[in-house]
Amino acid sequence: MTNKQKKQTILIAGATGNIGGGAAVALAKRGARVVLLGRSPDKLKARRNLIRIALSEAQIDYQDTDIAMLVIDFSDMESVKHAAVEAMNRFPMINGLILSVGVLIQKGPNILSNGHEVMFATNVIGPFFFTQLLLKRMQQSDGLVLHVINKSYKEIDWEDLESIRNHETGTAFERTKTCNLVIAAELARRYAGKISSVVIRVQFSFIFI
């Protein structure tokens, strides 16, 4: 691995979950600087400690600065904006963004103070907004956006995009994942040759609330 590869900075949204956490360990072992994104500072610290343990057990030398944390609430657009500004201030180069974000809330719809349904805001709007804010920085390094999406998805109801009028929990969640697919495809089309936008489909990529 070259020095350039070792210094790659990868932001991982949903780093406190199993998929994001596993990706963080794998990337850290390959020498990347991993930036753990999540809503809970305590959970981020716990994940950082697990990564440190994994690296120590693998006898891999690393710097503490190579495992960074960034607090973000994807349902809150002010939090998203603040986190994006902080990321650009702290990291001159952003090579990759892994979006492993997904909440499934059992009873709904739940409307936030900003007027959006909480699952749609967290799973779709927040990650999309965050990506848009980082795009110029990521284009400087031919960056990669990796969208982690659940295997189940439903056709979008364009007349009820956020599943507010006709809300069934599973369907509402699966529609958010379909929106993620649409966004990933459009990013790939619109920014071809500037960034890469890739989808990986997994069995479970959400948190029950």
mmCIF file of N, CA and C in Angstrom, residues 142-200:
data_model
loop_
_atom_site.group_PDB
_atom_site.id
_atom_site.type_symbol
_atom_site.label_atom_id
_atom_site.label_comp_id
_atom_site.label_asym_id
_atom_site.label_seq_id
_atom_site.Cartn_x
_atom_site.Cartn_y
_atom_site.Cartn_z
ATOM 1 N N ASP A 142 -11.258 12.637 -6.580
ATOM 2 C CA ASP A 142 -12.014 11.595 -7.296
ATOM 3 C C ASP A 142 -12.671 10.654 -6.292
ATOM 4 N N GLY A 143 -13.365 11.237 -5.338
ATOM 5 C CA GLY A 143 -13.881 10.496 -4.196
ATOM 6 C C GLY A 143 -14.954 9.472 -4.534
ATOM 7 N N LEU A 144 -15.212 8.609 -3.566
ATOM 8 C CA LEU A 144 -16.202 7.543 -3.688
ATOM 9 C C LEU A 144 -17.305 7.743 -2.658
ATOM 10 N N VAL A 145 -18.557 7.670 -3.110
ATOM 11 C CA VAL A 145 -19.707 7.639 -2.208
ATOM 12 C C VAL A 145 -20.293 6.232 -2.281
ATOM 13 N N LEU A 146 -20.285 5.537 -1.156
ATOM 14 C CA LEU A 146 -20.801 4.170 -1.089
ATOM 15 C C LEU A 146 -22.120 4.175 -0.318
ATOM 16 N N HIS A 147 -23.197 3.811 -0.992
ATOM 17 C CA HIS A 147 -24.531 3.799 -0.395
ATOM 18 C C HIS A 147 -24.852 2.376 0.055
ATOM 19 N N VAL A 148 -25.000 2.174 1.362
ATOM 20 C CA VAL A 148 -25.357 0.859 1.897
ATOM 21 C C VAL A 148 -26.878 0.795 2.003
ATOM 22 N N ILE A 149 -27.478 -0.132 1.255
ATOM 23 C CA ILE A 149 -28.932 -0.152 1.113
ATOM 24 C C ILE A 149 -29.472 -1.539 1.431
ATOM 25 N N ASN A 150 -30.578 -1.571 2.163
ATOM 26 C CA ASN A 150 -31.233 -2.834 2.475
ATOM 27 C C ASN A 150 -31.760 -3.493 1.206
ATOM 28 N N LYS A 151 -31.780 -4.808 1.184
ATOM 29 C CA LYS A 151 -32.218 -5.532 -0.012
ATOM 30 C C LYS A 151 -33.692 -5.313 -0.330
ATOM 31 N N SER A 152 -34.493 -4.985 0.677
ATOM 32 C CA SER A 152 -35.924 -4.788 0.456
ATOM 33 C C SER A 152 -36.213 -3.338 0.112
ATOM 34 N N TYR A 153 -37.019 -3.121 -0.910
ATOM 35 C CA TYR A 153 -37.424 -1.760 -1.229
ATOM 36 C C TYR A 153 -38.784 -1.791 -1.923
ATOM 37 N N LYS A 154 -39.444 -0.628 -1.932
ATOM 38 C CA LYS A 154 -40.782 -0.514 -2.507
ATOM 39 C C LYS A 154 -40.807 0.623 -3.523
ATOM 40 N N GLU A 155 -41.776 0.534 -4.427
ATOM 41 C CA GLU A 155 -41.968 1.601 -5.404
ATOM 42 C C GLU A 155 -42.318 2.896 -4.682
ATOM 43 N N ILE A 156 -41.747 3.993 -5.146
ATOM 44 C CA ILE A 156 -41.984 5.298 -4.529
ATOM 45 C C ILE A 156 -43.379 5.802 -4.883
ATOM 46 N N ASP A 157 -44.078 6.342 -3.908
ATOM 47 C CA ASP A 157 -45.349 7.024 -4.136
ATOM 48 C C ASP A 157 -45.036 8.512 -4.226
ATOM 49 N N TRP A 158 -44.962 9.017 -5.435
ATOM 50 C CA TRP A 158 -44.551 10.409 -5.625
ATOM 51 C C TRP A 158 -45.580 11.402 -5.103
ATOM 52 N N GLU A 159 -46.816 10.943 -4.891
ATOM 53 C CA GLU A 159 -47.853 11.812 -4.327
ATOM 54 C C GLU A 159 -47.790 11.837 -2.801
ATOM 55 N N ASP A 160 -47.055 10.911 -2.232
ATOM 56 C CA ASP A 160 -46.916 10.824 -0.766
ATOM 57 C C ASP A 160 -45.481 10.382 -0.471
ATOM 58 N N LEU A 161 -44.536 11.216 -0.887
ATOM 59 C CA LEU A 161 -43.127 10.837 -0.911
ATOM 60 C C LEU A 161 -42.614 10.387 0.451
ATOM 61 N N GLU A 162 -43.058 11.045 1.518
ATOM 62 C CA GLU A 162 -42.558 10.737 2.857
ATOM 63 C C GLU A 162 -43.465 9.769 3.621
ATOM 64 N N SER A 163 -44.431 9.185 2.914
ATOM 65 C CA SER A 163 -45.348 8.198 3.516
ATOM 66 C C SER A 163 -46.037 8.756 4.754
ATOM 67 N N ILE A 164 -46.580 9.945 4.608
ATOM 68 C CA ILE A 164 -47.270 10.593 5.729
ATOM 69 C C ILE A 164 -48.761 10.265 5.706
ATOM 70 N N ARG A 165 -49.380 10.374 4.535
ATOM 71 C CA ARG A 165 -50.830 10.137 4.461
ATOM 72 C C ARG A 165 -51.162 8.655 4.653
ATOM 73 N N ASN A 166 -50.417 7.799 3.985
ATOM 74 C CA ASN A 166 -50.635 6.353 4.090
ATOM 75 C C ASN A 166 -49.362 5.730 4.644
ATOM 76 N N HIS A 167 -49.305 5.630 5.961
ATOM 77 C CA HIS A 167 -48.056 5.215 6.606
ATOM 78 C C HIS A 167 -48.155 3.798 7.147
ATOM 79 N N GLU A 168 -47.369 2.916 6.547
ATOM 80 C CA GLU A 168 -47.158 1.572 7.079
ATOM 81 C C GLU A 168 -45.659 1.440 7.275
ATOM 82 N N THR A 169 -45.240 1.093 8.478
ATOM 83 C CA THR A 169 -43.837 1.222 8.871
ATOM 84 C C THR A 169 -42.870 0.560 7.901
ATOM 85 N N GLY A 170 -43.088 -0.714 7.604
ATOM 86 C CA GLY A 170 -42.164 -1.426 6.730
ATOM 87 C C GLY A 170 -42.104 -0.831 5.345
ATOM 88 N N THR A 171 -43.269 -0.507 4.792
ATOM 89 C CA THR A 171 -43.318 0.088 3.457
ATOM 90 C C THR A 171 -42.636 1.446 3.440
ATOM 91 N N ALA A 172 -42.891 2.254 4.471
ATOM 92 C CA ALA A 172 -42.273 3.580 4.541
ATOM 93 C C ALA A 172 -40.754 3.471 4.567
ATOM 94 N N PHE A 173 -40.244 2.523 5.362
ATOM 95 C CA PHE A 173 -38.794 2.325 5.422
ATOM 96 C C PHE A 173 -38.245 1.888 4.069
ATOM 97 N N GLU A 174 -38.903 0.920 3.453
ATOM 98 C CA GLU A 174 -38.406 0.393 2.183
ATOM 99 C C GLU A 174 -38.433 1.451 1.091
ATOM 100 N N ARG A 175 -39.395 2.356 1.153
ATOM 101 C CA ARG A 175 -39.421 3.451 0.177
ATOM 102 C C ARG A 175 -38.241 4.395 0.368
ATOM 103 N N THR A 176 -37.807 4.567 1.612
ATOM 104 C CA THR A 176 -36.620 5.416 1.811
ATOM 105 C C THR A 176 -35.403 4.786 1.156
ATOM 106 N N LYS A 177 -35.328 3.459 1.165
ATOM 107 C CA LYS A 177 -34.199 2.777 0.536
ATOM 108 C C LYS A 177 -34.264 2.889 -0.985
ATOM 109 N N THR A 178 -35.495 2.896 -1.535
ATOM 110 C CA THR A 178 -35.645 3.125 -2.970
ATOM 111 C C THR A 178 -35.164 4.524 -3.333
ATOM 112 N N CYS A 179 -35.483 5.488 -2.492
ATOM 113 C CA CYS A 179 -34.999 6.856 -2.716
ATOM 114 C C CYS A 179 -33.475 6.896 -2.707
ATOM 115 N N ASN A 180 -32.858 6.138 -1.809
ATOM 116 C CA ASN A 180 -31.393 6.063 -1.782
ATOM 117 C C ASN A 180 -30.842 5.531 -3.096
ATOM 118 N N LEU A 181 -31.510 4.528 -3.670
ATOM 119 C CA LEU A 181 -31.086 3.982 -4.964
ATOM 120 C C LEU A 181 -31.168 5.037 -6.060
ATOM 121 N N VAL A 182 -32.263 5.784 -6.072
ATOM 122 C CA VAL A 182 -32.446 6.836 -7.074
ATOM 123 C C VAL A 182 -31.355 7.893 -6.941
ATOM 124 N N ILE A 183 -31.080 8.305 -5.713
ATOM 125 C CA ILE A 183 -30.047 9.314 -5.470
ATOM 126 C C ILE A 183 -28.682 8.807 -5.899
ATOM 127 N N ALA A 184 -28.367 7.560 -5.569
ATOM 128 C CA ALA A 184 -27.074 6.983 -5.948
ATOM 129 C C ALA A 184 -26.906 6.966 -7.457
ATOM 130 N N ALA A 185 -27.966 6.573 -8.163
ATOM 131 C CA ALA A 185 -27.903 6.519 -9.624
ATOM 132 C C ALA A 185 -27.731 7.912 -10.224
ATOM 133 N N GLU A 186 -28.432 8.887 -9.669
ATOM 134 C CA GLU A 186 -28.330 10.249 -10.199
ATOM 135 C C GLU A 186 -26.962 10.861 -9.919
ATOM 136 N N LEU A 187 -26.404 10.583 -8.743
ATOM 137 C CA LEU A 187 -25.040 11.045 -8.459
ATOM 138 C C LEU A 187 -24.055 10.466 -9.463
ATOM 139 N N ALA A 188 -24.202 9.173 -9.751
ATOM 140 C CA ALA A 188 -23.308 8.521 -10.710
ATOM 141 C C ALA A 188 -23.441 9.141 -12.092
ATOM 142 N N ARG A 189 -24.660 9.472 -12.486
ATOM 143 C CA ARG A 189 -24.885 10.067 -13.805
ATOM 144 C C ARG A 189 -24.377 11.502 -13.874
ATOM 145 N N ARG A 190 -24.736 12.281 -12.865
ATOM 146 C CA ARG A 190 -24.447 13.711 -12.917
ATOM 147 C C ARG A 190 -22.974 14.021 -12.705
ATOM 148 N N TYR A 191 -22.295 13.204 -11.905
ATOM 149 C CA TYR A 191 -20.897 13.497 -11.573
ATOM 150 C C TYR A 191 -19.939 12.450 -12.130
ATOM 151 N N ALA A 192 -20.323 11.827 -13.221
ATOM 152 C CA ALA A 192 -19.461 10.825 -13.860
ATOM 153 C C ALA A 192 -18.109 11.441 -14.204
ATOM 154 N N GLY A 193 -17.038 10.746 -13.827
ATOM 155 C CA GLY A 193 -15.694 11.249 -14.079
ATOM 156 C C GLY A 193 -15.176 12.176 -13.000
ATOM 157 N N LYS A 194 -16.049 12.548 -12.048
ATOM 158 C CA LYS A 194 -15.649 13.448 -10.964
ATOM 159 C C LYS A 194 -15.643 12.731 -9.613
ATOM 160 N N ILE A 195 -16.694 11.952 -9.382
ATOM 161 C CA ILE A 195 -16.738 11.072 -8.210
ATOM 162 C C ILE A 195 -17.346 9.742 -8.650
ATOM 163 N N SER A 196 -17.225 8.738 -7.796
ATOM 164 C CA SER A 196 -17.893 7.464 -8.039
ATOM 165 C C SER A 196 -19.023 7.307 -7.030
ATOM 166 N N SER A 197 -20.174 6.852 -7.504
ATOM 167 C CA SER A 197 -21.328 6.612 -6.637
ATOM 168 C C SER A 197 -21.731 5.158 -6.805
ATOM 169 N N VAL A 198 -21.577 4.378 -5.730
ATOM 170 C CA VAL A 198 -21.740 2.929 -5.802
ATOM 171 C C VAL A 198 -22.731 2.472 -4.737
ATOM 172 N N VAL A 199 -23.525 1.463 -5.065
ATOM 173 C CA VAL A 199 -24.497 0.892 -4.131
ATOM 174 C C VAL A 199 -24.056 -0.496 -3.711
ATOM 175 N N ILE A 200 -24.171 -0.799 -2.427
ATOM 176 C CA ILE A 200 -24.015 -2.162 -1.931
ATOM 177 C C ILE A 200 -25.293 -2.527 -1.198
#
